[in-house]
Backbone as a chain_set.jsonl record, in Angstrom:
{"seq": "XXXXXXXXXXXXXXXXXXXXXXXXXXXXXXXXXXXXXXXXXXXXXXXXXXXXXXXXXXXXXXX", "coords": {"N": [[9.504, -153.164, -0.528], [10.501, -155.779, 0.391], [9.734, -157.715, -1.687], [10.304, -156.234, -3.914], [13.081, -156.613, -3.497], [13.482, -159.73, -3.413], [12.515, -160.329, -5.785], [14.107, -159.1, -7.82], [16.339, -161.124, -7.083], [15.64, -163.51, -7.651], [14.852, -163.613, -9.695], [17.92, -162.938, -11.265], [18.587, -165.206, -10.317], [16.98, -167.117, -11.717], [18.291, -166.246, -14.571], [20.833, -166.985, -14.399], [20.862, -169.826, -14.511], [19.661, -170.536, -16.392], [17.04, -170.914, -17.059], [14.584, -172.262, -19.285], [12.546, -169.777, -21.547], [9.819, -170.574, -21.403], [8.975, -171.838, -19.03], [9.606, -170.169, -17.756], [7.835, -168.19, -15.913], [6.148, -169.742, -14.4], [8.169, -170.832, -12.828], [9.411, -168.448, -11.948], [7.4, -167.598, -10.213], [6.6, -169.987, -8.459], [8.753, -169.797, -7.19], [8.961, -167.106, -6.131], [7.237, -167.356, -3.972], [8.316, -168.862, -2.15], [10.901, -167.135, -1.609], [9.986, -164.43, -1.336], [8.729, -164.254, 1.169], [11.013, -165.36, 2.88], [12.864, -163.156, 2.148], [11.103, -160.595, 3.199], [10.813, -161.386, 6.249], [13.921, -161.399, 6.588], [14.386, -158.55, 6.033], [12.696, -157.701, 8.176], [13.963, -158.508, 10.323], [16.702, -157.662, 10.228], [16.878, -155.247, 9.35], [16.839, -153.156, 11.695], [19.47, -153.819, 13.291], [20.712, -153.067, 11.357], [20.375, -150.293, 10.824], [20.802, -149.425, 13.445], [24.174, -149.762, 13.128], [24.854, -148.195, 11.426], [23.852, -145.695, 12.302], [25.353, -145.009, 14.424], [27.94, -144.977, 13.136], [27.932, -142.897, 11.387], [27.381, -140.951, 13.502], [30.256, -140.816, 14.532], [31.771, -140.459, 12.484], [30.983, -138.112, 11.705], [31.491, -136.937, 14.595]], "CA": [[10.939, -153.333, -0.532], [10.756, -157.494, 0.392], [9.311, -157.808, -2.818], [11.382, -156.065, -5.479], [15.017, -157.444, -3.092], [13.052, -160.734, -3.669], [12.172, -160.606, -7.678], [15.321, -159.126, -8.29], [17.374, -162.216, -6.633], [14.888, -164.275, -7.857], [14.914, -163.285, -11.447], [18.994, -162.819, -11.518], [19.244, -166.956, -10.217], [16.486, -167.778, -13.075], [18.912, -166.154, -15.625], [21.792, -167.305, -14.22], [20.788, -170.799, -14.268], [19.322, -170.57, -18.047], [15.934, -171.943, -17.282], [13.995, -171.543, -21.241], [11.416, -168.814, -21.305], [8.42, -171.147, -21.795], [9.467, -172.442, -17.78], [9.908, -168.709, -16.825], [6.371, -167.391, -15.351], [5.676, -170.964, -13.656], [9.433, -171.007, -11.897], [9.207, -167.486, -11.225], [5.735, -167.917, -9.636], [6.975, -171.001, -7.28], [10.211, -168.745, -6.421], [8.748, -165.792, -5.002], [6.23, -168.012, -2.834], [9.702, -168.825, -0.939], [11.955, -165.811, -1.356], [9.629, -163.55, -0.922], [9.074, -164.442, 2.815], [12.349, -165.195, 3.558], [13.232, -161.711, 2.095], [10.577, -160.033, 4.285], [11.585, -161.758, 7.426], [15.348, -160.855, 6.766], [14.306, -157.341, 6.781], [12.392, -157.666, 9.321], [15.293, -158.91, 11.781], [18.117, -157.365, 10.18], [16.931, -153.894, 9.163], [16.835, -152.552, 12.649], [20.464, -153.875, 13.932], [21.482, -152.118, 10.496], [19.97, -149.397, 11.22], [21.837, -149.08, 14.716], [25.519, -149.51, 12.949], [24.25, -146.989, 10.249], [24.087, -144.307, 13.037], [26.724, -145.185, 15.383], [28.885, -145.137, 11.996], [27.567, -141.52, 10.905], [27.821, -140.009, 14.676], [31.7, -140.914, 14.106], [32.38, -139.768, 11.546], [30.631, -136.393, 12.105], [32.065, -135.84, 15.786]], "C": [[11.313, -154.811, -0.594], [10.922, -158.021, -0.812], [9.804, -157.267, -4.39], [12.704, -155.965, -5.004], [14.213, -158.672, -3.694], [12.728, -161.249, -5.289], [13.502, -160.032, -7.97], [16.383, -160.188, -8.083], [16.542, -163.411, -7.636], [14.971, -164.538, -9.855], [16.872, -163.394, -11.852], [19.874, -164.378, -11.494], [18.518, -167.287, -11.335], [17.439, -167.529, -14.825], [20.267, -166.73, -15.555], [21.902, -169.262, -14.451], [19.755, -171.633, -15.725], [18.035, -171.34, -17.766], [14.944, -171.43, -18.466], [12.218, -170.468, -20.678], [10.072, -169.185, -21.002], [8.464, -171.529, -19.748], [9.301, -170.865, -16.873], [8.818, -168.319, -15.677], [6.571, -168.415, -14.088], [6.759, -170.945, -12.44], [9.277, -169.728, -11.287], [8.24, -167.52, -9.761], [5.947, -168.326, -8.254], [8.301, -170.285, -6.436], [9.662, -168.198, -5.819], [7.554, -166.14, -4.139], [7.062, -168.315, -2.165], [10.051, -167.882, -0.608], [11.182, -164.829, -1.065], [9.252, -163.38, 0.817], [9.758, -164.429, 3.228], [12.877, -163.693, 3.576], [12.731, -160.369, 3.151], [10.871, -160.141, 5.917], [12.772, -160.949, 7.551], [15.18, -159.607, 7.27], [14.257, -156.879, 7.745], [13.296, -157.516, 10.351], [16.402, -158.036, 11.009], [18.72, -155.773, 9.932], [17.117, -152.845, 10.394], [18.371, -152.361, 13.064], [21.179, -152.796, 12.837], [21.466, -150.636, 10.728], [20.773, -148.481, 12.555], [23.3, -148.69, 14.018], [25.729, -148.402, 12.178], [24.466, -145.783, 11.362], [24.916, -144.084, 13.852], [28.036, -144.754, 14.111], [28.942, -143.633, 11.752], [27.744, -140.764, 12.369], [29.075, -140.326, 14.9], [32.348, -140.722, 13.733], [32.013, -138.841, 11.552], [31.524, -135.594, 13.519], [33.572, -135.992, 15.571]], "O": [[12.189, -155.21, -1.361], [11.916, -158.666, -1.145], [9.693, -157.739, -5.522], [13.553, -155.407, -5.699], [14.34, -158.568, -4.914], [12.745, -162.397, -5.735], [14.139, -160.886, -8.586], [17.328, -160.189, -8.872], [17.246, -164.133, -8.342], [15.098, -165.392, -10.732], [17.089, -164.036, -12.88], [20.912, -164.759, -12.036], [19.217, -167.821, -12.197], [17.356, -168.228, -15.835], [20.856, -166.966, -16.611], [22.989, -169.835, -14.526], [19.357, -172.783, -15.909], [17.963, -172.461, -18.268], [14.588, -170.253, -18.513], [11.316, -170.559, -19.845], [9.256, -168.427, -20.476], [7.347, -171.205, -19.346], [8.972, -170.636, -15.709], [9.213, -168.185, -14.519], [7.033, -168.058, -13.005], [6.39, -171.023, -11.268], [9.004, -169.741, -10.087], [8.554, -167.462, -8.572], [5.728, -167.684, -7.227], [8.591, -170.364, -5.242], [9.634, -168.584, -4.65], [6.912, -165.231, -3.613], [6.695, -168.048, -1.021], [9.771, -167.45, 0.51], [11.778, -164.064, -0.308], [9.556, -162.398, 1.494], [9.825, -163.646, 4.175], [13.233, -163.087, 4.586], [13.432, -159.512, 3.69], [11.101, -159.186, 6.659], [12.85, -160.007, 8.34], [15.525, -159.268, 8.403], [14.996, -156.086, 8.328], [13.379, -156.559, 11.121], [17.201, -157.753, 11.902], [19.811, -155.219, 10.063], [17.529, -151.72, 10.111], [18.795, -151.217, 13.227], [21.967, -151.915, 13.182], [22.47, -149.927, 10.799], [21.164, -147.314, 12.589], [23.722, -147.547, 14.192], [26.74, -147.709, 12.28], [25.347, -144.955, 11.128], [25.284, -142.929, 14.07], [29.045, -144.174, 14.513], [30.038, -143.098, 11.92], [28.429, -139.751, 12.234], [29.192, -139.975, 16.074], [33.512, -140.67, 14.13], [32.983, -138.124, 11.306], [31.986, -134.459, 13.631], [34.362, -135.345, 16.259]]}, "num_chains": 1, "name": "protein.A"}
């Protein structure tokens, strides 16, 4: 999951930011040696609290 949130952000700033195809692999490459950690981390910490509002949200709207 870290890993294709992470190439998808990753890939959507390389197009956004027009870097030429020949540059692509190499930039890619050096990108997801950052983002991909950070992305994992995030999860890490942020998937749980989500997780909480996610069911508090749904037992609310059910009762």
């Amino acid at each position: 999951m870290s890993f294709a949130t992470a190439s998808m952000v990753t890939l959507a700033q390389m197009f956004y930011k027009e870097i030429p195809l020949e540059m692509m692999l190499d930039s890619y490459i050096n990108a997801m040696k950052i983002s991909w950690i950070v992305v994992f981390i995030c999860i890490l910490l942020i998937a749980p609290a989500l997780h909480k509002v996610a069911l508090k949200l749904s037992s609310t709207k059910n009762s």
